[in-house]
Coordinates of C-alpha atoms in Angstrom, one line a residue:
M1 CA 43.7 -14.8 5.2
P2 CA 42.8 -14.3 1.6
E3 CA 44.3 -11.2 0.0
T4 CA 42.4 -8.5 -1.7
Q5 CA 43.0 -7.2 -5.2
N6 CA 45.1 -4.4 -3.7
D7 CA 47.4 -7.0 -2.1
S8 CA 46.5 -6.0 1.4
V9 CA 45.3 -8.3 4.1
Y10 CA 41.6 -8.1 4.7
V11 CA 40.8 -8.2 8.4
T12 CA 37.2 -8.3 9.7
D13 CA 36.1 -7.0 13.1
R14 CA 37.4 -9.9 15.3
L15 CA 35.4 -8.5 18.2
I16 CA 32.2 -10.0 16.7
A17 CA 33.6 -13.5 17.1
E18 CA 35.8 -13.0 20.2
D19 CA 33.4 -11.0 22.5
I20 CA 29.9 -10.6 21.0
D21 CA 28.5 -9.0 24.2
T22 CA 31.1 -6.2 24.1
Y23 CA 30.5 -5.8 20.4
L24 CA 26.7 -5.4 20.9
D25 CA 27.2 -3.0 23.8
T26 CA 29.6 -0.9 21.7
H27 CA 27.0 -0.6 18.9
Q28 CA 23.8 -0.4 20.9
H29 CA 23.6 3.4 21.0
K30 CA 24.6 4.1 17.5
T31 CA 22.0 5.8 15.3
M32 CA 20.6 3.8 12.3
L33 CA 20.4 5.2 8.8
R34 CA 18.3 3.4 6.2
F35 CA 19.2 4.3 2.6
I36 CA 18.6 2.9 -0.9
T37 CA 20.7 2.8 -4.0
C38 CA 18.8 3.4 -7.3
G39 CA 19.3 4.5 -10.8
S40 CA 19.3 2.9 -14.3
V41 CA 20.4 -0.6 -15.2
D42 CA 24.2 -1.2 -14.8
D43 CA 24.9 2.1 -13.2
G44 CA 26.8 0.2 -10.5
K45 CA 24.4 0.0 -7.6
S46 CA 25.2 -3.5 -6.5
T47 CA 28.9 -2.9 -6.9
L48 CA 28.8 0.2 -4.7
I49 CA 27.0 -1.7 -1.9
G50 CA 29.5 -4.5 -2.2
R51 CA 32.3 -2.0 -1.9
L52 CA 30.7 -0.4 1.2
L53 CA 30.4 -3.9 2.8
Y54 CA 34.0 -4.6 1.9
D55 CA 35.4 -1.4 3.1
S56 CA 33.5 -1.5 6.4
K57 CA 35.0 -4.9 7.0
M58 CA 31.6 -6.7 7.1
I59 CA 32.7 -9.7 5.0
F60 CA 34.1 -12.8 6.8
E61 CA 36.9 -15.0 5.5
D62 CA 34.6 -17.7 4.1
Q63 CA 32.4 -15.1 2.4
L64 CA 35.5 -13.5 0.9
A65 CA 36.8 -16.8 -0.4
A66 CA 33.5 -17.6 -2.0
L67 CA 33.3 -14.1 -3.5
Q68 CA 36.7 -14.5 -5.0
S69 CA 35.8 -17.8 -6.5
D70 CA 32.4 -16.6 -7.8
S71 CA 34.1 -13.5 -9.3
K72 CA 36.3 -15.7 -11.4
K73 CA 33.4 -17.9 -12.5
V74 CA 30.5 -15.4 -13.1
G75 CA 32.0 -12.0 -12.4
T76 CA 32.2 -9.1 -14.8
Q77 CA 35.6 -7.7 -13.7
G78 CA 38.0 -10.2 -15.0
Q79 CA 40.3 -11.6 -12.3
D80 CA 39.3 -8.8 -9.9
I81 CA 36.6 -9.0 -7.2
D82 CA 33.1 -8.4 -8.5
F83 CA 31.6 -6.6 -5.5
A84 CA 28.1 -6.8 -7.1
L85 CA 28.0 -10.5 -6.3
L86 CA 27.8 -9.7 -2.6
V87 CA 24.3 -8.3 -3.3
D88 CA 22.9 -9.9 -6.4
G89 CA 21.7 -13.1 -4.7
L90 CA 19.2 -14.4 -7.3
A91 CA 20.5 -16.7 -9.9
A92 CA 18.7 -14.6 -12.6
E93 CA 20.5 -11.5 -11.3
R94 CA 23.9 -13.1 -11.6
E95 CA 23.2 -14.5 -15.0
Q96 CA 21.9 -11.1 -16.4
G97 CA 24.2 -8.9 -14.3
I98 CA 21.2 -6.9 -13.1
T99 CA 19.1 -6.4 -9.9
I100 CA 15.6 -7.7 -9.9
D101 CA 14.4 -8.0 -6.3
V102 CA 15.2 -5.5 -3.5
A103 CA 18.3 -6.8 -1.6
Y104 CA 18.8 -5.5 2.0
R105 CA 22.2 -5.5 3.6
F106 CA 23.5 -4.4 7.0
F107 CA 26.8 -2.8 7.8
N108 CA 28.2 -0.4 10.3
T109 CA 31.1 2.0 10.9
E110 CA 32.5 3.4 14.1
K111 CA 29.9 6.2 14.0
R112 CA 26.6 4.7 12.7
K113 CA 24.7 1.5 11.7
F114 CA 23.2 1.2 8.2
I115 CA 20.6 -0.8 6.4
V116 CA 20.9 -0.4 2.6
A117 CA 18.5 -1.6 0.0
D118 CA 19.7 -2.2 -3.5
C119 CA 16.7 -1.4 -5.7
P120 CA 16.2 -2.7 -9.2
G121 CA 16.8 -0.4 -12.2
H122 CA 14.4 -1.9 -14.7
E123 CA 11.1 0.0 -15.2
Q124 CA 9.2 -3.3 -14.9
Y125 CA 10.4 -3.6 -11.3
T126 CA 9.3 -0.1 -10.2
R127 CA 7.0 -1.6 -7.5
N128 CA 10.1 -3.3 -6.0
M129 CA 11.9 0.0 -5.9
V130 CA 8.9 1.8 -4.2
T131 CA 8.9 -1.0 -1.6
G132 CA 12.6 -0.4 -0.8
A133 CA 12.2 3.4 -0.7
S134 CA 9.2 3.4 1.6
T135 CA 11.3 3.3 4.8
A136 CA 14.5 5.0 3.6
D137 CA 16.1 8.2 5.1
L138 CA 18.3 8.8 2.2
A139 CA 18.7 7.8 -1.5
V140 CA 21.9 7.3 -3.4
I141 CA 21.0 7.9 -7.1
L142 CA 23.8 6.6 -9.3
I143 CA 24.6 7.8 -12.7
D144 CA 27.0 6.1 -15.1
A145 CA 29.5 8.9 -16.0
R146 CA 29.7 7.6 -19.5
K147 CA 25.9 7.8 -20.1
G148 CA 24.7 10.8 -18.1
V149 CA 21.1 11.4 -16.9
L150 CA 18.8 8.6 -18.3
V151 CA 15.1 7.9 -18.2
Q152 CA 15.4 5.7 -15.2
T153 CA 17.5 8.3 -13.4
R154 CA 14.5 10.7 -13.7
R155 CA 12.0 8.0 -12.9
H156 CA 13.8 7.0 -9.6
S157 CA 14.4 10.6 -8.6
Y158 CA 10.7 11.3 -9.0
L159 CA 9.7 8.2 -7.0
C160 CA 12.2 9.1 -4.2
H161 CA 10.8 12.6 -4.0
L162 CA 7.2 11.2 -4.1
I163 CA 7.9 8.7 -1.3
G164 CA 9.2 11.6 0.8
I165 CA 13.0 11.1 0.8
R166 CA 14.6 14.5 1.2
N167 CA 18.2 13.5 1.6
I168 CA 19.5 12.7 -1.9
V169 CA 23.0 11.9 -3.0
L170 CA 23.8 12.2 -6.7
A171 CA 26.7 9.7 -7.1
V172 CA 28.3 10.0 -10.5
N173 CA 29.8 6.6 -10.8
K174 CA 32.5 5.0 -12.9
M175 CA 34.6 8.1 -13.0
D176 CA 37.6 5.8 -13.7
L177 CA 36.1 5.1 -17.1
V178 CA 36.1 8.8 -18.1
D179 CA 39.6 9.5 -16.9
Y180 CA 38.3 11.3 -13.8
A181 CA 37.3 14.3 -15.9
Q182 CA 35.8 17.2 -14.0
D183 CA 34.0 18.6 -17.0
V184 CA 32.1 15.3 -17.4
F185 CA 31.0 15.5 -13.7
D186 CA 30.0 19.2 -13.9
K187 CA 28.0 18.6 -17.1
I188 CA 26.0 15.7 -15.5
V189 CA 25.4 17.7 -12.3
G190 CA 24.2 20.7 -14.2
E191 CA 21.7 18.6 -16.3
Y192 CA 20.4 16.8 -13.2
S193 CA 20.0 20.1 -11.3
E194 CA 17.6 21.4 -13.9
F195 CA 15.6 18.3 -13.8
A196 CA 15.6 18.1 -10.0
K197 CA 14.3 21.6 -9.7
S198 CA 11.4 20.8 -12.1
I199 CA 10.1 18.0 -9.8
G200 CA 10.5 19.9 -6.5
I201 CA 13.8 18.5 -5.3
E202 CA 15.2 21.5 -3.4
S203 CA 18.7 20.2 -2.7
F204 CA 21.0 17.2 -3.2
T205 CA 24.6 16.3 -2.6
A206 CA 26.7 15.5 -5.7
M207 CA 29.9 13.5 -5.6
P208 CA 32.1 11.8 -8.2
I209 CA 32.9 8.2 -7.3
S210 CA 34.1 4.8 -8.5
G211 CA 32.4 2.0 -6.7
F212 CA 34.8 -0.6 -8.3
K213 CA 38.0 1.3 -7.7
G214 CA 36.9 2.8 -4.3
D215 CA 37.4 6.5 -5.3
N216 CA 35.7 8.8 -2.8
I217 CA 34.0 6.0 -1.0
T218 CA 35.8 5.9 2.3
T219 CA 38.7 8.2 1.5
L220 CA 39.1 11.2 -0.8
S221 CA 40.6 10.1 -4.1
D222 CA 44.0 11.3 -5.3
N223 CA 42.6 10.9 -8.9
M224 CA 40.2 13.8 -8.4
P225 CA 42.0 16.6 -6.5
W226 CA 39.4 19.0 -7.9
Y227 CA 36.7 17.5 -5.7
D228 CA 36.8 18.9 -2.1
G229 CA 33.5 17.6 -0.8
P230 CA 32.9 14.7 1.7
T231 CA 33.4 11.0 0.9
L232 CA 30.3 8.9 0.6
I233 CA 30.8 7.2 4.0
E234 CA 31.5 10.5 5.7
H235 CA 28.2 11.9 4.3
L236 CA 26.3 8.8 5.3
E237 CA 27.7 9.0 8.8
T238 CA 26.7 12.6 9.4
V239 CA 23.4 13.2 7.5
E240 CA 20.4 13.7 9.7
V241 CA 18.1 10.6 10.0
N242 CA 14.3 10.8 9.8
S243 CA 13.9 9.8 13.5
A244 CA 15.8 13.0 14.5
R245 CA 13.4 15.2 12.4
D246 CA 10.4 13.2 13.6
A247 CA 11.3 13.9 17.2
S248 CA 10.7 17.6 16.7
K249 CA 7.1 17.1 15.4
P250 CA 3.9 16.9 17.5
F251 CA 3.5 13.6 19.4
R252 CA 1.6 10.9 17.6
M253 CA 1.4 7.2 18.6
P254 CA -0.9 4.7 16.8
V255 CA -2.1 2.1 19.2
Q256 CA -1.1 -1.4 18.2
W257 CA -2.2 -3.3 21.3
V258 CA -4.1 -2.9 24.6
N259 CA -1.7 -4.3 27.1
R260 CA -3.6 -5.8 30.1
P261 CA -1.7 -8.7 31.7
N262 CA -3.8 -8.5 34.9
L263 CA -6.5 -6.5 36.6
D264 CA -4.0 -4.0 38.1
F265 CA -2.4 -2.9 34.8
R266 CA -3.9 -1.4 31.6
G267 CA -1.7 0.3 29.1
F268 CA -1.6 1.1 25.4
S269 CA 1.3 -0.2 23.3
G270 CA 2.7 1.1 20.1
Q271 CA 5.6 2.7 18.3
I272 CA 5.8 6.5 18.6
A273 CA 5.6 7.9 15.0
T274 CA 6.5 11.5 15.8
G275 CA 7.3 13.7 18.7
L276 CA 8.0 12.9 22.3
V277 CA 5.9 12.2 25.4
R278 CA 6.5 12.5 29.2
P279 CA 4.5 11.4 32.2
G280 CA 2.0 14.2 33.1
D281 CA 1.4 15.2 29.5
A282 CA -2.2 15.9 28.6
V283 CA -3.3 13.6 25.7
R284 CA -6.3 13.0 23.5
V285 CA -7.4 9.7 22.1
L286 CA -8.7 9.8 18.5
P287 CA -11.2 9.4 16.9
S288 CA -13.3 9.5 20.2
G289 CA -11.7 12.7 21.3
K290 CA -11.5 11.6 25.0
T291 CA -8.8 13.2 27.0
S292 CA -6.6 12.2 29.9
S293 CA -3.0 12.5 31.0
V294 CA 0.0 10.1 30.9
S295 CA 0.6 8.5 34.3
K296 CA 3.7 6.5 33.2
I297 CA 5.6 5.2 30.2
V298 CA 6.6 1.5 30.5
T299 CA 9.1 -0.6 28.6
M300 CA 10.7 -4.0 29.1
D301 CA 13.6 -2.3 30.8
G302 CA 11.4 -0.3 33.2
E303 CA 9.7 3.1 33.3
L304 CA 10.9 6.1 31.2
D305 CA 11.0 9.8 32.0
E306 CA 10.6 10.5 28.3
A307 CA 9.9 8.6 25.1
V308 CA 10.6 9.8 21.6
A309 CA 9.9 9.0 17.9
G310 CA 11.0 5.5 16.9
Q311 CA 10.6 4.0 20.4
S312 CA 8.1 1.2 21.1
V313 CA 6.5 1.8 24.5
T314 CA 3.4 1.2 26.6
V315 CA 1.6 4.4 27.7
C316 CA -0.7 4.4 30.8
F317 CA -3.4 6.9 31.5
A318 CA -4.4 8.6 34.7
D319 CA -8.1 8.0 33.9
E320 CA -10.1 5.0 32.6
V321 CA -10.4 6.1 29.0
D322 CA -11.6 3.9 26.2
C323 CA -8.8 3.3 23.8
S324 CA -8.2 0.4 21.4
R325 CA -6.1 -0.8 18.5
G326 CA -6.3 1.6 15.6
D327 CA -6.7 4.7 17.8
V328 CA -4.1 7.4 17.9
I329 CA -2.8 9.1 21.0
A330 CA -1.8 12.7 20.6
P331 CA -1.4 16.0 22.5
A332 CA -4.8 17.2 23.9
D333 CA -4.3 20.6 22.3
N334 CA -2.7 19.5 19.0
P335 CA -4.4 16.4 17.6
P336 CA -4.3 15.2 14.0
A337 CA -7.2 15.5 11.7
V338 CA -10.0 13.0 11.1
A339 CA -11.8 12.6 7.7
D340 CA -13.2 10.0 5.3
Q341 CA -12.5 11.5 1.9
F342 CA -9.1 12.4 0.4
E343 CA -7.0 13.2 -2.6
V344 CA -4.3 10.6 -2.7
T345 CA -1.3 9.6 -4.9
I346 CA -1.4 5.9 -5.7
V347 CA 1.4 3.6 -7.0
W348 CA -0.3 0.5 -8.4
L349 CA 1.7 -2.7 -7.5
N350 CA -0.5 -5.5 -8.8
D351 CA -0.6 -7.3 -12.2
D352 CA -4.4 -6.9 -12.2
T353 CA -5.7 -3.4 -13.2
M354 CA -7.2 -1.2 -10.5
H355 CA -11.0 -1.5 -10.3
V356 CA -12.5 1.9 -9.9
G357 CA -15.3 1.8 -7.3
R358 CA -14.3 -1.6 -5.9
A359 CA -13.9 -1.8 -2.2
Y360 CA -10.4 -2.6 -1.0
W361 CA -9.0 -2.8 2.5
L362 CA -7.0 0.3 3.4
K363 CA -4.4 -0.1 6.0
I364 CA -2.9 3.1 7.4
G365 CA -0.8 2.7 10.5
T366 CA -2.7 0.4 12.8
Q367 CA -6.1 1.4 11.3
T368 CA -7.8 -0.9 8.8
V369 CA -11.0 0.3 6.9
S370 CA -12.8 -0.3 3.7
A371 CA -12.0 2.2 0.9
T372 CA -13.0 2.8 -2.7
V373 CA -11.0 4.7 -5.3
R374 CA -12.7 6.9 -7.9
Q375 CA -11.5 7.3 -11.5
P376 CA -8.0 8.9 -11.4
K377 CA -7.8 12.6 -12.1
Y378 CA -4.7 11.8 -14.0
A379 CA -1.7 9.4 -14.3
V380 CA 1.8 10.7 -14.1
N381 CA 4.2 9.9 -17.0
V382 CA 7.3 9.8 -14.8
N383 CA 9.6 9.9 -17.8
T384 CA 8.3 13.3 -18.9
M385 CA 6.4 14.4 -15.8
E386 CA 3.3 14.9 -18.0
H387 CA -0.2 14.5 -16.5
M388 CA -2.1 12.1 -18.6
A389 CA -5.8 11.2 -18.7
A390 CA -6.5 7.7 -17.2
K391 CA -9.6 5.7 -16.5
T392 CA -7.7 3.3 -14.2
L393 CA -4.1 2.3 -13.2
D394 CA -2.1 -0.6 -14.4
L395 CA 1.0 -2.3 -12.9
N396 CA 3.7 0.3 -11.9
A397 CA 1.4 3.2 -12.9
I398 CA 1.3 6.3 -10.7
G399 CA -1.8 8.4 -10.5
V400 CA -3.7 11.0 -8.4
A401 CA -7.3 10.1 -7.4
E402 CA -10.0 10.7 -4.9
L403 CA -10.5 8.0 -2.3
S404 CA -13.3 7.5 0.3
T405 CA -13.4 5.3 3.4
D406 CA -16.4 3.7 5.0
R407 CA -15.6 5.5 8.3
P408 CA -13.4 8.4 9.3
I409 CA -9.7 7.7 9.8
I410 CA -7.0 9.6 11.7
F411 CA -4.5 11.0 9.3
E412 CA -1.9 13.7 8.4
P413 CA -0.6 14.5 4.9
Y414 CA 2.2 12.2 3.9
T415 CA 4.6 15.1 3.6
D416 CA 4.1 15.8 7.3
N417 CA 3.8 12.2 8.7
R418 CA 4.7 9.0 6.9
A419 CA 3.0 6.8 9.5
L420 CA -0.4 8.6 9.4
G421 CA -0.2 9.6 5.7
G422 CA 1.1 6.5 4.0
F423 CA -1.2 3.5 3.3
I424 CA -1.5 0.3 1.4
L425 CA -4.6 -1.2 -0.4
I426 CA -5.3 -4.9 0.0
D427 CA -7.6 -6.9 -2.2
K428 CA -10.4 -8.2 -0.1
M429 CA -10.7 -11.5 -1.9
T430 CA -7.1 -12.5 -2.3
N431 CA -5.5 -10.6 0.6
A432 CA -2.8 -9.4 -1.9
T433 CA -1.3 -5.9 -1.4
V434 CA -2.3 -4.2 -4.7
A435 CA -1.1 -0.6 -4.1
A436 CA 0.8 1.9 -2.0
G437 CA -0.5 5.4 -1.5
M438 CA 0.1 8.7 0.1
I439 CA -2.6 11.1 1.4
N440 CA -2.2 14.6 -0.1
F441 CA -5.1 16.2 1.8
S442 CA -8.6 15.6 2.9
L443 CA -11.4 16.9 0.7
R444 CA -13.4 20.0 1.9
R445 CA -16.7 18.1 1.6
A446 CA -15.4 15.6 4.1
Q447 CA -15.5 18.3 6.7
N448 CA -18.8 19.9 5.5
V449 CA -20.9 16.7 5.3
H450 CA -22.1 15.2 8.6
W451 CA -24.7 12.6 9.6
Q452 CA -28.0 14.3 10.5
P453 CA -29.6 12.5 13.4
T454 CA -33.3 11.7 13.1
D455 CA -35.8 10.7 15.7
I456 CA -37.5 8.0 13.7
D457 CA -34.8 5.3 13.2
R458 CA -34.8 2.1 11.2
E459 CA -36.2 0.1 14.1
A460 CA -39.2 2.4 14.3
H461 CA -39.8 1.9 10.5
A462 CA -39.5 -1.9 10.9
R463 CA -42.0 -2.0 13.9
L464 CA -44.5 0.1 11.9
K465 CA -44.4 -2.5 9.1
N466 CA -44.2 -5.5 11.5
Q467 CA -41.3 -7.1 9.7
T468 CA -37.6 -7.6 9.7
P469 CA -36.0 -5.6 6.8
K470 CA -33.8 -7.6 4.5
V471 CA -32.0 -7.5 1.2
L472 CA -32.7 -10.6 -1.0
W473 CA -29.8 -10.4 -3.4
F474 CA -30.5 -12.6 -6.5
T475 CA -27.3 -13.3 -8.5
G476 CA -26.6 -15.5 -11.5
L477 CA -25.9 -15.5 -15.2
S478 CA -27.9 -13.5 -17.7
G479 CA -30.9 -15.7 -18.7
A480 CA -30.7 -17.6 -15.4
G481 CA -34.2 -16.5 -14.4
K482 CA -33.3 -14.0 -11.6
S483 CA -35.9 -11.4 -12.5
T484 CA -38.6 -14.0 -13.0
I485 CA -38.0 -15.7 -9.7
A486 CA -37.6 -12.5 -7.8
N487 CA -40.9 -11.3 -9.2
E488 CA -42.6 -14.6 -8.1
V489 CA -41.1 -14.2 -4.6
E490 CA -42.3 -10.7 -4.3
K491 CA -45.9 -11.7 -5.3
R492 CA -45.9 -14.4 -2.5
L493 CA -44.5 -11.9 0.0
N494 CA -47.2 -9.4 -1.0
L495 CA -49.9 -11.9 -0.3
M496 CA -48.4 -12.3 3.1
N497 CA -48.8 -8.5 3.7
R498 CA -45.0 -7.9 3.6
H499 CA -43.8 -4.5 2.5
T500 CA -41.4 -5.0 -0.4
F501 CA -39.6 -3.4 -3.3
L502 CA -38.0 -5.0 -6.3
L503 CA -34.9 -3.5 -7.9
D504 CA -34.3 -5.1 -11.3
G505 CA -31.1 -4.7 -13.2
D506 CA -32.6 -3.5 -16.5
N507 CA -35.1 -1.2 -14.8
V508 CA -32.4 0.5 -12.7
R509 CA -30.4 1.2 -15.8
H510 CA -33.3 3.3 -17.2
G511 CA -32.8 5.9 -14.5
L512 CA -30.4 5.7 -11.6
N513 CA -27.7 4.0 -13.6
K514 CA -28.5 5.2 -17.1
D515 CA -25.0 6.8 -17.4
L516 CA -23.2 3.5 -16.8
G517 CA -22.0 1.0 -19.5
F518 CA -20.9 -2.6 -19.1
T519 CA -17.2 -2.3 -18.6
E520 CA -15.8 -3.8 -15.5
A521 CA -15.5 -0.4 -13.8
D522 CA -19.1 0.5 -14.7
R523 CA -20.4 -2.9 -13.5
I524 CA -18.7 -2.2 -10.1
E525 CA -20.2 1.2 -9.9
N526 CA -23.6 -0.2 -10.9
I527 CA -23.6 -2.6 -7.9
R528 CA -22.2 0.0 -5.5
R529 CA -25.1 2.4 -6.3
V530 CA -27.7 -0.4 -6.0
G531 CA -26.2 -1.4 -2.7
E532 CA -26.5 2.1 -1.3
V533 CA -30.1 2.3 -2.5
S534 CA -30.9 -1.1 -0.9
K535 CA -29.4 0.1 2.4
L536 CA -31.6 3.2 2.4
M537 CA -34.6 1.0 1.7
V538 CA -33.7 -1.4 4.6
D539 CA -33.5 1.7 6.8
A540 CA -37.0 2.4 5.7
G541 CA -38.1 -1.0 6.9
L542 CA -38.6 -2.7 3.5
I543 CA -37.8 -6.1 2.3
V544 CA -35.7 -5.4 -0.8
L545 CA -35.4 -7.8 -3.7
T546 CA -32.6 -7.2 -6.2
A547 CA -32.1 -9.0 -9.5
F548 CA -28.6 -8.3 -10.9
I549 CA -26.0 -10.5 -12.5
S550 CA -23.5 -8.8 -10.1
P551 CA -20.7 -11.0 -11.5
F552 CA -17.9 -10.2 -9.0
R553 CA -17.7 -11.6 -5.5
A554 CA -15.9 -8.4 -4.3
E555 CA -18.9 -6.2 -5.1
R556 CA -21.4 -8.6 -3.5
Q557 CA -19.2 -8.7 -0.4
M558 CA -19.1 -4.9 -0.5
V559 CA -23.0 -4.7 -0.4
R560 CA -23.0 -7.3 2.4
A561 CA -20.6 -5.1 4.4
M562 CA -23.0 -2.2 4.1
L563 CA -25.6 -4.3 6.1
S564 CA -25.5 -6.8 8.9
D565 CA -25.2 -10.5 8.0
E566 CA -28.8 -11.1 9.1
E567 CA -30.0 -8.4 6.7
F568 CA -28.2 -9.6 3.5
I569 CA -29.5 -12.9 2.0
E570 CA -27.5 -14.0 -1.1
I571 CA -29.6 -16.1 -3.4
Y572 CA -27.6 -17.9 -6.1
V573 CA -29.7 -18.7 -9.2
D574 CA -27.5 -21.6 -10.3
T575 CA -28.1 -22.1 -14.0
P576 CA -25.5 -23.7 -16.3
L577 CA -24.3 -21.5 -19.1
E578 CA -25.8 -23.7 -21.8
V579 CA -29.2 -23.6 -20.1
A580 CA -29.1 -19.8 -19.6
E581 CA -28.0 -19.4 -23.3
A582 CA -31.0 -21.5 -24.4
H583 CA -33.3 -19.1 -22.5
D584 CA -31.8 -16.1 -24.3
V585 CA -35.1 -14.4 -25.3
K586 CA -33.2 -11.1 -25.8
G587 CA -30.6 -12.6 -28.2
L588 CA -27.8 -11.2 -26.0
Y589 CA -25.7 -14.4 -26.1
K590 CA -25.9 -14.6 -29.9
K591 CA -24.6 -11.0 -30.2
A592 CA -21.9 -11.8 -27.7
R593 CA -20.8 -14.9 -29.6
S594 CA -20.6 -13.0 -32.8
G595 CA -18.6 -10.2 -31.2
E596 CA -21.3 -7.5 -31.5
L597 CA -21.7 -7.3 -27.7
K598 CA -18.5 -6.8 -25.7
N599 CA -17.9 -7.5 -22.0
F600 CA -20.8 -9.9 -21.8
T601 CA -20.8 -12.1 -18.6
G602 CA -20.1 -15.7 -19.3
I603 CA -18.6 -15.1 -22.7
D604 CA -15.8 -12.5 -22.6
S605 CA -16.3 -11.3 -19.0
P606 CA -16.1 -13.6 -16.0
Y607 CA -18.8 -14.6 -13.6
E608 CA -17.7 -15.5 -10.0
P609 CA -20.3 -17.7 -8.4
P610 CA -21.0 -17.3 -4.7
M611 CA -18.9 -19.6 -2.4
T612 CA -21.4 -19.9 0.4
P613 CA -24.7 -18.3 -0.5
E614 CA -27.5 -18.4 2.0
I615 CA -29.9 -19.9 -0.6
R616 CA -29.2 -21.7 -3.8
V617 CA -31.7 -22.7 -6.4
N618 CA -31.1 -24.7 -9.6
T619 CA -33.3 -23.7 -12.4
A620 CA -32.3 -26.7 -14.5
E621 CA -34.1 -28.8 -11.9
M622 CA -37.0 -26.6 -10.8
T623 CA -39.4 -24.1 -12.4
A624 CA -39.5 -20.5 -11.4
A625 CA -42.6 -21.0 -9.3
E626 CA -41.0 -24.0 -7.5
A627 CA -37.8 -21.9 -6.9
A628 CA -39.9 -19.1 -5.5
D629 CA -41.8 -21.4 -3.1
Y630 CA -38.5 -22.9 -2.0
I631 CA -37.0 -19.4 -1.3
V632 CA -40.0 -18.3 0.7
R633 CA -40.0 -21.4 2.8
K634 CA -36.3 -20.9 3.6
L635 CA -37.0 -17.3 4.6
M636 CA -40.0 -18.1 6.9
P637 CA -41.0 -17.0 9.3
L638 CA -40.7 -13.4 8.0
K639 CA -41.7 -10.7 10.4

């Protein structure tokens, strides 16, 4: 057995190797605490976790031997064990002595199991820290006793509070380097208390520790007799976990899967987010509002008399009620709310700037909908807590904005329910997760605005005009000939007695969109408005022709999603840039080349050509009239 730096024999839990079944049975019923360590760079987060793993006997002999060898080669503690190396797995982390990615580690004591996330301290890795904090019950915020409260201390405290972590431990670390002085500890706690109160942190547990020396980690330190609080491990073993609090809240279960293995069984599977449920309970399925009662609760191990928050179960109903993935099962007399417009707090996680007005996928629980974010009300400077004006959000930025979804979703404010209040935004084109968000509340207008049913529907309008309504969406570079070709197509349709309307890019900007410029955000809003108008015209039974550059695939896809696939015809006017520039009768390309005209598509703003347009015409090979004839032939027979 290798010896520790304290010259004592290090013995791991031999039961793991000798009798794994007994070991697993012993630990099966322990509660689980998820917590994070965070703070500024070099406050000792990784060292503390390494110490916890070491003191809980979770390091095997070969790991310990490797740790001792690595400590001598790349460690920062001389000949002593560098506990941070147990956590800092990336080569870049070991070289720089910092944490970059979120490192997860498991350990346990006789009373509880733990999953700890070591979160990076650098501001540029804020998104990694948010990821680690999103599932945590508790946060250990470390402060270097020599440095006191720093900018990143405040940043991480604010983020922890924002994410909804209510159990906070203020661990004043490296007390051995300040001679275990009580006045140093008291001064730091006093300064932090004032800051914590200013951001809404109502309470926290402060303790002086040394992660390297082990003071107040598992046993009270003789070096600090003036401290009479709990050790870190003692506090971690006894603090209330989220699942215990969630069990006292109203029952909520997002449906993940309809379980129907045969004709005789139909159940609804998912993880209970909050509350408890028993057979016989009256329940309501949202958003439909249908009611029934629970006939039985099924698991792999048999039926249950009761299921609580955190358990994954299959719930069966006494009645044949329509229920599918994305629905939420709740008490019949206490259901969550349903809305489609919200105030939200967003943490932007992507290198690309947030596009105001662009449609993203919003995933909340088991629900996935299309959502658009309006211009932020403000961004938060987490260093000063100042609310700052912002037109958009960049990487690691935090802001408050209004968000709308394409259909109502079941929700609760994030402070009440993480599962039904926390969401992510996903880029529709790349499938990248671009943001994490929290619902603050639904907007009043979301409850006051309802669809008004009418007797004359879109089918009636179409029958009256004896045609199938469509949107003919012409897209291409400026100067490609979109408006000219669209005009020729409309003239041919008019001769065929079709009811049409042409929406031209320039014409629309004289009225409906006269308030919009040519920034990326304004271009997105321009297309969104045109899409909404086109949808209304399709409802009126018209064939709508639109001639817009519409440079971004995401916005063209957004308009397509407003309609059915049969109603949206994407026509790509494929013209090479040099040909379009030669047709530049307005002189726009010349101005763009000289720098007089900013954000011009094809010059200093990108154009994303369609991947699979329904119709493609090449104006370098055909005239406008030939292109129009070709398009009409492709569309025939029009009704």
